[in-house]
Amino acid sequence: NAGVTQTPKFRILKIGQSMTLQCTQDMNHNYMYWYRQDPGMGLKLIYYSVGAGITDKGEVPNGYNVSRSTTEDFPLRLELAAPSQTSVYFCASSYAGVNQPQHFGDGTRLSIL
Amino acid sequence: RKEVEQDPGPFNVPEGATVAFNCTYSNSASQSFFWYRQDCRKEPKLLMSVYSSGNEDGRFTAQLNRASQYISLLIRDSKLSDSATYLCVVNIGASKIIFGSGTRLSIRP
Protein backbone atom coordinates (compact mmCIF):
# COMPACT_ATOMS: atom_id res chain seq x y z
CA ASN A 1 0.00 0.00 0.00
CA ALA A 2 2.33 2.75 -1.28
CA GLY A 3 0.00 5.79 -1.04
CA VAL A 4 1.68 8.85 -2.57
CA THR A 5 5.17 8.29 -3.95
CA GLN A 6 7.55 11.11 -4.88
CA THR A 7 10.84 10.86 -6.73
CA PRO A 8 13.58 11.90 -6.40
CA LYS A 9 13.96 12.46 -2.66
CA PHE A 10 16.88 14.87 -3.07
CA ARG A 11 18.25 16.84 -5.99
CA ILE A 12 20.76 19.61 -6.58
CA LEU A 13 20.32 21.68 -9.72
CA LYS A 14 22.32 24.45 -11.29
CA ILE A 15 20.65 27.75 -12.12
CA GLY A 16 18.89 27.51 -15.47
CA GLN A 17 18.61 23.73 -15.52
CA SER A 18 15.26 22.01 -15.79
CA MET A 19 13.84 18.95 -14.11
CA THR A 20 10.64 17.08 -13.42
CA LEU A 21 9.51 16.03 -9.97
CA GLN A 22 7.50 12.85 -10.16
CA CYS A 23 4.40 12.06 -8.11
CA THR A 24 2.20 9.00 -8.32
CA GLN A 25 -0.61 7.73 -6.13
CA ASP A 26 -2.29 4.35 -6.01
CA MET A 27 -5.41 5.29 -4.05
CA ASN A 28 -7.52 6.23 -7.09
CA HIS A 29 -7.81 9.77 -5.75
CA ASN A 30 -9.26 12.39 -8.06
CA TYR A 31 -7.59 15.44 -6.56
CA MET A 32 -3.84 15.95 -6.55
CA TYR A 33 -1.77 18.87 -5.33
CA TRP A 34 1.76 20.25 -5.40
CA TYR A 35 3.07 22.35 -2.53
CA ARG A 36 6.34 23.93 -1.61
CA GLN A 37 7.53 24.49 1.95
CA ASP A 38 10.26 26.95 2.75
CA PRO A 39 12.08 26.74 6.10
CA GLY A 40 9.88 27.75 9.03
CA MET A 41 6.92 28.39 6.77
CA GLY A 42 3.64 26.74 5.97
CA LEU A 43 3.01 24.91 2.74
CA LYS A 44 2.06 26.98 -0.29
CA LEU A 45 -0.05 25.53 -3.09
CA ILE A 46 1.64 25.59 -6.49
CA TYR A 47 -0.80 23.70 -8.73
CA TYR A 48 -3.66 21.31 -8.27
CA SER A 49 -5.72 18.93 -10.39
CA VAL A 50 -9.29 17.74 -9.93
CA GLY A 51 -8.93 14.85 -12.36
CA ALA A 52 -7.08 13.56 -15.40
CA GLY A 53 -6.69 16.27 -18.02
CA ILE A 54 -7.59 19.12 -15.66
CA THR A 55 -5.08 21.33 -13.88
CA ASP A 56 -5.22 24.77 -12.34
CA LYS A 57 -2.98 27.28 -10.62
CA GLY A 58 -2.61 27.64 -6.91
CA GLU A 59 -1.09 30.47 -4.93
CA VAL A 60 2.50 30.34 -6.28
CA PRO A 61 2.50 28.84 -9.83
CA ASN A 62 5.16 31.03 -11.47
CA GLY A 63 8.16 29.08 -12.70
CA TYR A 64 6.36 25.72 -12.66
CA ASN A 65 4.23 23.61 -14.96
CA VAL A 66 2.16 20.49 -14.43
CA SER A 67 0.30 17.89 -16.40
CA ARG A 68 -2.23 15.20 -15.46
CA SER A 69 -2.51 12.61 -18.20
CA THR A 70 -3.62 9.83 -15.85
CA THR A 71 -5.39 9.62 -12.50
CA GLU A 72 -2.25 8.23 -10.89
CA ASP A 73 0.45 10.66 -12.04
CA PHE A 74 0.93 14.38 -11.49
CA PRO A 75 4.47 15.51 -12.43
CA LEU A 76 5.76 19.00 -11.64
CA ARG A 77 8.18 20.61 -14.08
CA LEU A 78 10.71 23.36 -13.39
CA GLU A 79 11.85 24.83 -16.69
CA LEU A 80 14.54 27.33 -15.69
CA ALA A 81 15.63 26.65 -12.14
CA ALA A 82 16.24 29.72 -9.96
CA PRO A 83 17.66 29.93 -6.43
CA SER A 84 14.24 31.09 -5.18
CA GLN A 85 12.92 27.63 -6.04
CA THR A 86 15.13 26.00 -3.43
CA SER A 87 12.57 24.36 -1.18
CA VAL A 88 10.96 21.11 -0.10
CA TYR A 89 8.23 20.02 -2.49
CA PHE A 90 5.30 17.91 -1.36
CA CYS A 91 2.77 16.16 -3.52
CA ALA A 92 -0.60 15.24 -2.01
CA SER A 93 -3.84 13.63 -3.05
CA SER A 94 -7.40 13.44 -1.80
CA TYR A 95 -10.40 11.42 -2.85
CA ALA A 96 -12.64 14.41 -3.49
CA GLY A 97 -12.39 18.11 -2.88
CA VAL A 98 -11.50 20.48 -0.14
CA ASN A 99 -13.61 18.82 2.52
CA GLN A 100 -11.50 15.68 2.34
CA PRO A 101 -8.13 15.30 4.10
CA GLN A 102 -5.02 15.06 1.97
CA HIS A 103 -2.42 12.31 1.91
CA PHE A 104 1.14 13.49 1.39
CA GLY A 105 4.20 12.01 -0.19
CA ASP A 106 7.43 12.21 1.77
CA GLY A 107 8.76 15.16 -0.20
CA THR A 108 11.54 16.15 -2.59
CA ARG A 109 14.31 18.36 -1.21
CA LEU A 110 15.53 20.56 -4.04
CA SER A 111 18.51 22.91 -3.95
CA ILE A 112 19.30 25.33 -6.76
CA LEU A 113 22.90 26.54 -6.75
CA ARG B 1 -3.12 40.33 8.40
CA LYS B 2 -2.21 36.78 7.40
CA GLU B 3 -5.07 34.58 6.21
CA VAL B 4 -4.17 31.90 8.74
CA GLU B 5 -2.17 32.64 11.85
CA GLN B 6 -0.64 30.36 14.42
CA ASP B 7 1.56 31.05 17.42
CA PRO B 8 4.90 29.59 16.30
CA GLY B 9 5.85 28.57 19.84
CA PRO B 10 7.75 26.64 20.86
CA PHE B 11 5.47 25.32 23.56
CA ASN B 12 7.66 23.42 26.00
CA VAL B 13 5.58 21.37 28.44
CA PRO B 14 6.23 18.42 30.77
CA GLU B 15 5.02 14.95 29.96
CA GLY B 16 1.47 14.43 31.20
CA ALA B 17 0.49 18.08 30.88
CA THR B 18 -2.43 19.44 28.92
CA VAL B 19 -1.60 21.89 26.16
CA ALA B 20 -3.80 23.87 23.81
CA PHE B 21 -3.18 26.10 20.86
CA ASN B 22 -5.30 28.10 18.50
CA CYS B 23 -5.30 28.98 14.84
CA THR B 24 -7.12 32.08 13.60
CA TYR B 25 -8.37 32.60 10.07
CA SER B 26 -9.54 35.72 8.31
CA ASN B 27 -11.89 34.50 5.57
CA SER B 28 -15.42 33.91 6.80
CA ALA B 29 -16.11 31.83 3.65
CA SER B 30 -13.70 29.12 4.84
CA GLN B 31 -15.29 25.73 4.29
CA SER B 32 -13.26 23.07 6.04
CA PHE B 33 -10.57 22.84 8.64
CA PHE B 34 -7.92 20.32 9.61
CA TRP B 35 -5.05 19.80 11.99
CA TYR B 36 -1.94 18.10 10.63
CA ARG B 37 1.15 17.03 12.45
CA GLN B 38 4.60 17.41 10.91
CA ASP B 39 7.71 15.84 12.35
CA CYS B 40 11.09 17.38 11.58
CA ARG B 41 11.99 16.94 7.90
CA LYS B 42 8.93 14.76 7.27
CA GLU B 43 5.66 15.15 5.41
CA PRO B 44 2.51 16.49 7.11
CA LYS B 45 0.19 13.79 8.38
CA LEU B 46 -3.48 14.26 9.13
CA LEU B 47 -4.19 14.47 12.85
CA MET B 48 -7.87 15.25 12.69
CA SER B 49 -10.57 17.08 10.82
CA VAL B 50 -12.33 19.87 12.70
CA TYR B 51 -16.10 19.90 12.76
CA SER B 52 -18.49 22.61 13.86
CA SER B 53 -19.72 20.48 16.72
CA GLY B 54 -16.19 19.78 17.91
CA ASN B 55 -14.60 16.37 17.82
CA GLU B 56 -12.41 14.19 19.95
CA ASP B 57 -9.97 11.43 19.10
CA GLY B 58 -8.41 9.87 22.16
CA ARG B 59 -6.31 12.51 23.89
CA PHE B 60 -6.93 15.08 21.15
CA THR B 61 -9.86 17.48 20.95
CA ALA B 62 -10.46 19.92 18.12
CA GLN B 63 -12.98 22.72 18.10
CA LEU B 64 -14.17 25.31 15.61
CA ASN B 65 -15.47 28.74 16.56
CA ARG B 66 -16.91 30.31 13.43
CA ALA B 67 -18.09 33.46 15.20
CA SER B 68 -14.57 34.30 16.34
CA GLN B 69 -12.93 32.59 13.35
CA TYR B 70 -10.53 30.26 15.04
CA ILE B 71 -9.92 26.57 15.51
CA SER B 72 -8.27 24.99 18.50
CA LEU B 73 -6.42 21.81 19.37
CA LEU B 74 -6.24 20.43 22.89
CA ILE B 75 -3.84 17.64 23.80
CA ARG B 76 -4.37 15.90 27.14
CA ASP B 77 -1.87 13.73 29.00
CA SER B 78 0.87 14.70 26.57
CA LYS B 79 3.45 12.10 25.57
CA LEU B 80 7.04 12.53 24.44
CA SER B 81 5.90 11.30 21.04
CA ASP B 82 3.57 14.31 20.72
CA SER B 83 6.61 16.53 20.12
CA ALA B 84 6.13 17.88 16.59
CA THR B 85 4.93 20.90 14.67
CA TYR B 86 1.15 21.20 14.41
CA LEU B 87 -0.20 22.78 11.24
CA CYS B 88 -3.69 24.11 10.88
CA VAL B 89 -5.24 24.04 7.42
CA VAL B 90 -8.11 26.20 6.26
CA ASN B 91 -9.80 25.42 2.94
CA ILE B 92 -11.66 28.16 1.15
CA GLY B 93 -11.90 26.38 -2.19
CA ALA B 94 -9.91 23.95 -4.32
CA SER B 95 -7.44 26.67 -5.29
CA LYS B 96 -7.34 28.27 -1.87
CA ILE B 97 -5.91 25.86 0.67
CA ILE B 98 -4.08 27.79 3.35
CA PHE B 99 -1.60 26.15 5.69
CA GLY B 100 -0.58 27.89 8.85
CA SER B 101 3.14 28.19 9.55
CA GLY B 102 2.78 25.76 12.42
CA THR B 103 3.10 25.64 16.19
CA ARG B 104 6.11 23.81 17.56
CA LEU B 105 5.43 21.60 20.55
CA SER B 106 8.17 20.04 22.66
CA ILE B 107 7.30 17.59 25.43
CA ARG B 108 10.00 17.17 28.08
CA PRO B 109 10.37 14.12 30.37
PDB file of C-alpha atoms in Angstrom:
ATOM      1  CA  ASN A   1       0.000   0.000   0.000  1.00  0.00           C
ATOM      2  CA  ALA A   2       2.332   2.746  -1.281  1.00  0.00           C
ATOM      3  CA  GLY A   3       0.004   5.793  -1.036  1.00  0.00           C
ATOM      4  CA  VAL A   4       1.684   8.848  -2.575  1.00  0.00           C
ATOM      5  CA  THR A   5       5.173   8.293  -3.951  1.00  0.00           C
ATOM      6  CA  GLN A   6       7.549  11.107  -4.881  1.00  0.00           C
ATOM      7  CA  THR A   7      10.835  10.862  -6.730  1.00  0.00           C
ATOM      8  CA  PRO A   8      13.583  11.905  -6.402  1.00  0.00           C
ATOM      9  CA  LYS A   9      13.963  12.456  -2.658  1.00  0.00           C
ATOM     10  CA  PHE A  10      16.885  14.869  -3.070  1.00  0.00           C
ATOM     11  CA  ARG A  11      18.254  16.838  -5.994  1.00  0.00           C
ATOM     12  CA  ILE A  12      20.756  19.613  -6.579  1.00  0.00           C
ATOM     13  CA  LEU A  13      20.321  21.679  -9.721  1.00  0.00           C
ATOM     14  CA  LYS A  14      22.321  24.454 -11.293  1.00  0.00           C
ATOM     15  CA  ILE A  15      20.647  27.752 -12.118  1.00  0.00           C
ATOM     16  CA  GLY A  16      18.891  27.511 -15.469  1.00  0.00           C
ATOM     17  CA  GLN A  17      18.612  23.726 -15.519  1.00  0.00           C
ATOM     18  CA  SER A  18      15.265  22.013 -15.790  1.00  0.00           C
ATOM     19  CA  MET A  19      13.841  18.946 -14.110  1.00  0.00           C
ATOM     20  CA  THR A  20      10.638  17.076 -13.423  1.00  0.00           C
ATOM     21  CA  LEU A  21       9.511  16.035  -9.973  1.00  0.00           C
ATOM     22  CA  GLN A  22       7.498  12.852 -10.162  1.00  0.00           C
ATOM     23  CA  CYS A  23       4.401  12.060  -8.108  1.00  0.00           C
ATOM     24  CA  THR A  24       2.204   9.005  -8.320  1.00  0.00           C
ATOM     25  CA  GLN A  25      -0.615   7.730  -6.128  1.00  0.00           C
ATOM     26  CA  ASP A  26      -2.286   4.347  -6.006  1.00  0.00           C
ATOM     27  CA  MET A  27      -5.409   5.286  -4.048  1.00  0.00           C
ATOM     28  CA  ASN A  28      -7.518   6.234  -7.088  1.00  0.00           C
ATOM     29  CA  HIS A  29      -7.806   9.767  -5.754  1.00  0.00           C
ATOM     30  CA  ASN A  30      -9.262  12.387  -8.058  1.00  0.00           C
ATOM     31  CA  TYR A  31      -7.586  15.437  -6.558  1.00  0.00           C
ATOM     32  CA  MET A  32      -3.838  15.950  -6.552  1.00  0.00           C
ATOM     33  CA  TYR A  33      -1.767  18.868  -5.333  1.00  0.00           C
ATOM     34  CA  TRP A  34       1.760  20.246  -5.396  1.00  0.00           C
ATOM     35  CA  TYR A  35       3.070  22.347  -2.529  1.00  0.00           C
ATOM     36  CA  ARG A  36       6.340  23.931  -1.614  1.00  0.00           C
ATOM     37  CA  GLN A  37       7.526  24.490   1.946  1.00  0.00           C
ATOM     38  CA  ASP A  38      10.259  26.954   2.746  1.00  0.00           C
ATOM     39  CA  PRO A  39      12.080  26.740   6.104  1.00  0.00           C
ATOM     40  CA  GLY A  40       9.877  27.747   9.031  1.00  0.00           C
ATOM     41  CA  MET A  41       6.920  28.386   6.768  1.00  0.00           C
ATOM     42  CA  GLY A  42       3.645  26.736   5.970  1.00  0.00           C
ATOM     43  CA  LEU A  43       3.006  24.907   2.739  1.00  0.00           C
ATOM     44  CA  LYS A  44       2.059  26.975  -0.291  1.00  0.00           C
ATOM     45  CA  LEU A  45      -0.054  25.531  -3.090  1.00  0.00           C
ATOM     46  CA  ILE A  46       1.636  25.590  -6.491  1.00  0.00           C
ATOM     47  CA  TYR A  47      -0.804  23.704  -8.734  1.00  0.00           C
ATOM     48  CA  TYR A  48      -3.664  21.307  -8.273  1.00  0.00           C
ATOM     49  CA  SER A  49      -5.719  18.934 -10.387  1.00  0.00           C
ATOM     50  CA  VAL A  50      -9.287  17.738  -9.932  1.00  0.00           C
ATOM     51  CA  GLY A  51      -8.929  14.850 -12.356  1.00  0.00           C
ATOM     52  CA  ALA A  52      -7.075  13.557 -15.399  1.00  0.00           C
ATOM     53  CA  GLY A  53      -6.693  16.266 -18.018  1.00  0.00           C
ATOM     54  CA  ILE A  54      -7.595  19.124 -15.656  1.00  0.00           C
ATOM     55  CA  THR A  55      -5.075  21.332 -13.877  1.00  0.00           C
ATOM     56  CA  ASP A  56      -5.216  24.769 -12.338  1.00  0.00           C
ATOM     57  CA  LYS A  57      -2.981  27.278 -10.620  1.00  0.00           C
ATOM     58  CA  GLY A  58      -2.614  27.642  -6.911  1.00  0.00           C
ATOM     59  CA  GLU A  59      -1.087  30.466  -4.930  1.00  0.00           C
ATOM     60  CA  VAL A  60       2.502  30.337  -6.279  1.00  0.00           C
ATOM     61  CA  PRO A  61       2.501  28.840  -9.826  1.00  0.00           C
ATOM     62  CA  ASN A  62       5.162  31.034 -11.470  1.00  0.00           C
ATOM     63  CA  GLY A  63       8.162  29.081 -12.704  1.00  0.00           C
ATOM     64  CA  TYR A  64       6.357  25.724 -12.661  1.00  0.00           C
ATOM     65  CA  ASN A  65       4.226  23.614 -14.959  1.00  0.00           C
ATOM     66  CA  VAL A  66       2.163  20.489 -14.430  1.00  0.00           C
ATOM     67  CA  SER A  67       0.299  17.886 -16.405  1.00  0.00           C
ATOM     68  CA  ARG A  68      -2.225  15.202 -15.461  1.00  0.00           C
ATOM     69  CA  SER A  69      -2.509  12.613 -18.198  1.00  0.00           C
ATOM     70  CA  THR A  70      -3.618   9.827 -15.846  1.00  0.00           C
ATOM     71  CA  THR A  71      -5.388   9.623 -12.504  1.00  0.00           C
ATOM     72  CA  GLU A  72      -2.249   8.233 -10.893  1.00  0.00           C
ATOM     73  CA  ASP A  73       0.455  10.662 -12.037  1.00  0.00           C
ATOM     74  CA  PHE A  74       0.935  14.380 -11.488  1.00  0.00           C
ATOM     75  CA  PRO A  75       4.468  15.508 -12.434  1.00  0.00           C
ATOM     76  CA  LEU A  76       5.760  19.004 -11.642  1.00  0.00           C
ATOM     77  CA  ARG A  77       8.178  20.613 -14.079  1.00  0.00           C
ATOM     78  CA  LEU A  78      10.709  23.357 -13.388  1.00  0.00           C
ATOM     79  CA  GLU A  79      11.853  24.833 -16.691  1.00  0.00           C
ATOM     80  CA  LEU A  80      14.543  27.327 -15.685  1.00  0.00           C
ATOM     81  CA  ALA A  81      15.634  26.650 -12.139  1.00  0.00           C
ATOM     82  CA  ALA A  82      16.237  29.716  -9.961  1.00  0.00           C
ATOM     83  CA  PRO A  83      17.665  29.935  -6.426  1.00  0.00           C
ATOM     84  CA  SER A  84      14.241  31.087  -5.178  1.00  0.00           C
ATOM     85  CA  GLN A  85      12.920  27.630  -6.038  1.00  0.00           C
ATOM     86  CA  THR A  86      15.125  26.000  -3.430  1.00  0.00           C
ATOM     87  CA  SER A  87      12.566  24.355  -1.184  1.00  0.00           C
ATOM     88  CA  VAL A  88      10.957  21.110  -0.099  1.00  0.00           C
ATOM     89  CA  TYR A  89       8.229  20.017  -2.491  1.00  0.00           C
ATOM     90  CA  PHE A  90       5.298  17.908  -1.355  1.00  0.00           C
ATOM     91  CA  CYS A  91       2.766  16.158  -3.522  1.00  0.00           C
ATOM     92  CA  ALA A  92      -0.603  15.244  -2.013  1.00  0.00           C
ATOM     93  CA  SER A  93      -3.837  13.630  -3.052  1.00  0.00           C
ATOM     94  CA  SER A  94      -7.397  13.436  -1.801  1.00  0.00           C
ATOM     95  CA  TYR A  95     -10.403  11.419  -2.853  1.00  0.00           C
ATOM     96  CA  ALA A  96     -12.638  14.409  -3.489  1.00  0.00           C
ATOM     97  CA  GLY A  97     -12.395  18.115  -2.876  1.00  0.00           C
ATOM     98  CA  VAL A  98     -11.496  20.485  -0.142  1.00  0.00           C
ATOM     99  CA  ASN A  99     -13.607  18.816   2.521  1.00  0.00           C
ATOM    100  CA  GLN A 100     -11.499  15.682   2.342  1.00  0.00           C
ATOM    101  CA  PRO A 101      -8.133  15.301   4.096  1.00  0.00           C
ATOM    102  CA  GLN A 102      -5.021  15.065   1.973  1.00  0.00           C
ATOM    103  CA  HIS A 103      -2.417  12.312   1.910  1.00  0.00           C
ATOM    104  CA  PHE A 104       1.138  13.489   1.394  1.00  0.00           C
ATOM    105  CA  GLY A 105       4.203  12.013  -0.195  1.00  0.00           C
ATOM    106  CA  ASP A 106       7.426  12.212   1.771  1.00  0.00           C
ATOM    107  CA  GLY A 107       8.758  15.159  -0.197  1.00  0.00           C
ATOM    108  CA  THR A 108      11.541  16.153  -2.587  1.00  0.00           C
ATOM    109  CA  ARG A 109      14.314  18.360  -1.211  1.00  0.00           C
ATOM    110  CA  LEU A 110      15.526  20.562  -4.043  1.00  0.00           C
ATOM    111  CA  SER A 111      18.508  22.909  -3.948  1.00  0.00           C
ATOM    112  CA  ILE A 112      19.302  25.327  -6.755  1.00  0.00           C
ATOM    113  CA  LEU A 113      22.896  26.540  -6.754  1.00  0.00           C
TER     114      LEU A 113
ATOM    115  CA  ARG B   1      -3.120  40.328   8.398  1.00  0.00           C
ATOM    116  CA  LYS B   2      -2.208  36.776   7.404  1.00  0.00           C
ATOM    117  CA  GLU B   3      -5.067  34.583   6.209  1.00  0.00           C
ATOM    118  CA  VAL B   4      -4.173  31.902   8.736  1.00  0.00           C
ATOM    119  CA  GLU B   5      -2.171  32.640  11.853  1.00  0.00           C
ATOM    120  CA  GLN B   6      -0.636  30.356  14.424  1.00  0.00           C
ATOM    121  CA  ASP B   7       1.558  31.049  17.421  1.00  0.00           C
ATOM    122  CA  PRO B   8       4.901  29.594  16.299  1.00  0.00           C
ATOM    123  CA  GLY B   9       5.847  28.569  19.845  1.00  0.00           C
ATOM    124  CA  PRO B  10       7.747  26.642  20.864  1.00  0.00           C
ATOM    125  CA  PHE B  11       5.474  25.324  23.562  1.00  0.00           C
ATOM    126  CA  ASN B  12       7.662  23.422  26.003  1.00  0.00           C
ATOM    127  CA  VAL B  13       5.577  21.372  28.437  1.00  0.00           C
ATOM    128  CA  PRO B  14       6.232  18.424  30.766  1.00  0.00           C
ATOM    129  CA  GLU B  15       5.018  14.954  29.956  1.00  0.00           C
ATOM    130  CA  GLY B  16       1.474  14.432  31.195  1.00  0.00           C
ATOM    131  CA  ALA B  17       0.489  18.084  30.879  1.00  0.00           C
ATOM    132  CA  THR B  18      -2.429  19.436  28.919  1.00  0.00           C
ATOM    133  CA  VAL B  19      -1.601  21.887  26.163  1.00  0.00           C
ATOM    134  CA  ALA B  20      -3.796  23.869  23.807  1.00  0.00           C
ATOM    135  CA  PHE B  21      -3.176  26.104  20.860  1.00  0.00           C
ATOM    136  CA  ASN B  22      -5.302  28.095  18.498  1.00  0.00           C
ATOM    137  CA  CYS B  23      -5.298  28.978  14.841  1.00  0.00           C
ATOM    138  CA  THR B  24      -7.119  32.076  13.598  1.00  0.00           C
ATOM    139  CA  TYR B  25      -8.366  32.603  10.070  1.00  0.00           C
ATOM    140  CA  SER B  26      -9.542  35.725   8.312  1.00  0.00           C
ATOM    141  CA  ASN B  27     -11.886  34.501   5.573  1.00  0.00           C
ATOM    142  CA  SER B  28     -15.422  33.905   6.801  1.00  0.00           C
ATOM    143  CA  ALA B  29     -16.111  31.826   3.652  1.00  0.00           C
ATOM    144  CA  SER B  30     -13.705  29.118   4.842  1.00  0.00           C
ATOM    145  CA  GLN B  31     -15.288  25.728   4.288  1.00  0.00           C
ATOM    146  CA  SER B  32     -13.261  23.072   6.042  1.00  0.00           C
ATOM    147  CA  PHE B  33     -10.568  22.837   8.641  1.00  0.00           C
ATOM    148  CA  PHE B  34      -7.917  20.320   9.611  1.00  0.00           C
ATOM    149  CA  TRP B  35      -5.048  19.802  11.992  1.00  0.00           C
ATOM    150  CA  TYR B  36      -1.940  18.103  10.628  1.00  0.00           C
ATOM    151  CA  ARG B  37       1.152  17.032  12.455  1.00  0.00           C
ATOM    152  CA  GLN B  38       4.596  17.409  10.908  1.00  0.00           C
ATOM    153  CA  ASP B  39       7.712  15.843  12.352  1.00  0.00           C
ATOM    154  CA  CYS B  40      11.093  17.381  11.578  1.00  0.00           C
ATOM    155  CA  ARG B  41      11.995  16.941   7.896  1.00  0.00           C
ATOM    156  CA  LYS B  42       8.932  14.763   7.271  1.00  0.00           C
ATOM    157  CA  GLU B  43       5.659  15.151   5.411  1.00  0.00           C
ATOM    158  CA  PRO B  44       2.506  16.486   7.107  1.00  0.00           C
ATOM    159  CA  LYS B  45       0.187  13.790   8.378  1.00  0.00           C
ATOM    160  CA  LEU B  46      -3.482  14.260   9.134  1.00  0.00           C
ATOM    161  CA  LEU B  47      -4.189  14.473  12.848  1.00  0.00           C
ATOM    162  CA  MET B  48      -7.868  15.252  12.688  1.00  0.00           C
ATOM    163  CA  SER B  49     -10.568  17.081  10.819  1.00  0.00           C
ATOM    164  CA  VAL B  50     -12.329  19.873  12.695  1.00  0.00           C
ATOM    165  CA  TYR B  51     -16.098  19.900  12.761  1.00  0.00           C
ATOM    166  CA  SER B  52     -18.486  22.613  13.857  1.00  0.00           C
ATOM    167  CA  SER B  53     -19.715  20.481  16.719  1.00  0.00           C
ATOM    168  CA  GLY B  54     -16.188  19.778  17.912  1.00  0.00           C
ATOM    169  CA  ASN B  55     -14.601  16.372  17.817  1.00  0.00           C
ATOM    170  CA  GLU B  56     -12.415  14.194  19.953  1.00  0.00           C
ATOM    171  CA  ASP B  57      -9.965  11.431  19.096  1.00  0.00           C
ATOM    172  CA  GLY B  58      -8.409   9.868  22.157  1.00  0.00           C
ATOM    173  CA  ARG B  59      -6.306  12.512  23.891  1.00  0.00           C
ATOM    174  CA  PHE B  60      -6.932  15.081  21.155  1.00  0.00           C
ATOM    175  CA  THR B  61      -9.865  17.477  20.945  1.00  0.00           C
ATOM    176  CA  ALA B  62     -10.462  19.919  18.115  1.00  0.00           C
ATOM    177  CA  GLN B  63     -12.980  22.722  18.103  1.00  0.00           C
ATOM    178  CA  LEU B  64     -14.171  25.309  15.612  1.00  0.00           C
ATOM    179  CA  ASN B  65     -15.466  28.737  16.557  1.00  0.00           C
ATOM    180  CA  ARG B  66     -16.915  30.308  13.426  1.00  0.00           C
ATOM    181  CA  ALA B  67     -18.086  33.464  15.198  1.00  0.00           C
ATOM    182  CA  SER B  68     -14.571  34.305  16.341  1.00  0.00           C
ATOM    183  CA  GLN B  69     -12.928  32.592  13.354  1.00  0.00           C
ATOM    184  CA  TYR B  70     -10.526  30.256  15.042  1.00  0.00           C
ATOM    185  CA  ILE B  71      -9.923  26.566  15.508  1.00  0.00           C
ATOM    186  CA  SER B  72      -8.267  24.991  18.497  1.00  0.00           C
ATOM    187  CA  LEU B  73      -6.415  21.809  19.367  1.00  0.00           C
ATOM    188  CA  LEU B  74      -6.241  20.434  22.887  1.00  0.00           C
ATOM    189  CA  ILE B  75      -3.844  17.636  23.795  1.00  0.00           C
ATOM    190  CA  ARG B  76      -4.371  15.902  27.144  1.00  0.00           C
ATOM    191  CA  ASP B  77      -1.872  13.728  29.001  1.00  0.00           C
ATOM    192  CA  SER B  78       0.870  14.699  26.571  1.00  0.00           C
ATOM    193  CA  LYS B  79       3.453  12.095  25.572  1.00  0.00           C
ATOM    194  CA  LEU B  80       7.044  12.525  24.442  1.00  0.00           C
ATOM    195  CA  SER B  81       5.905  11.297  21.037  1.00  0.00           C
ATOM    196  CA  ASP B  82       3.573  14.307  20.716  1.00  0.00           C
ATOM    197  CA  SER B  83       6.613  16.532  20.117  1.00  0.00           C
ATOM    198  CA  ALA B  84       6.132  17.883  16.591  1.00  0.00           C
ATOM    199  CA  THR B  85       4.930  20.902  14.668  1.00  0.00           C
ATOM    200  CA  TYR B  86       1.149  21.203  14.406  1.00  0.00           C
ATOM    201  CA  LEU B  87      -0.201  22.783  11.237  1.00  0.00           C
ATOM    202  CA  CYS B  88      -3.692  24.113  10.884  1.00  0.00           C
ATOM    203  CA  VAL B  89      -5.236  24.037   7.424  1.00  0.00           C
ATOM    204  CA  VAL B  90      -8.113  26.196   6.259  1.00  0.00           C
ATOM    205  CA  ASN B  91      -9.803  25.415   2.939  1.00  0.00           C
ATOM    206  CA  ILE B  92     -11.664  28.165   1.152  1.00  0.00           C
ATOM    207  CA  GLY B  93     -11.896  26.375  -2.187  1.00  0.00           C
ATOM    208  CA  ALA B  94      -9.910  23.946  -4.322  1.00  0.00           C
ATOM    209  CA  SER B  95      -7.436  26.668  -5.290  1.00  0.00           C
ATOM    210  CA  LYS B  96      -7.340  28.265  -1.871  1.00  0.00           C
ATOM    211  CA  ILE B  97      -5.911  25.862   0.667  1.00  0.00           C
ATOM    212  CA  ILE B  98      -4.082  27.789   3.348  1.00  0.00           C
ATOM    213  CA  PHE B  99      -1.597  26.155   5.689  1.00  0.00           C
ATOM    214  CA  GLY B 100      -0.575  27.894   8.852  1.00  0.00           C
ATOM    215  CA  SER B 101       3.143  28.188   9.551  1.00  0.00           C
ATOM    216  CA  GLY B 102       2.775  25.756  12.420  1.00  0.00           C
ATOM    217  CA  THR B 103       3.096  25.644  16.186  1.00  0.00           C
ATOM    218  CA  ARG B 104       6.106  23.809  17.559  1.00  0.00           C
ATOM    219  CA  LEU B 105       5.433  21.597  20.547  1.00  0.00           C
ATOM    220  CA  SER B 106       8.165  20.043  22.658  1.00  0.00           C
ATOM    221  CA  ILE B 107       7.301  17.595  25.432  1.00  0.00           C
ATOM    222  CA  ARG B 108       9.998  17.170  28.075  1.00  0.00           C
ATOM    223  CA  PRO B 109      10.371  14.121  30.373  1.00  0.00           C
TER     224      PRO B 109
END
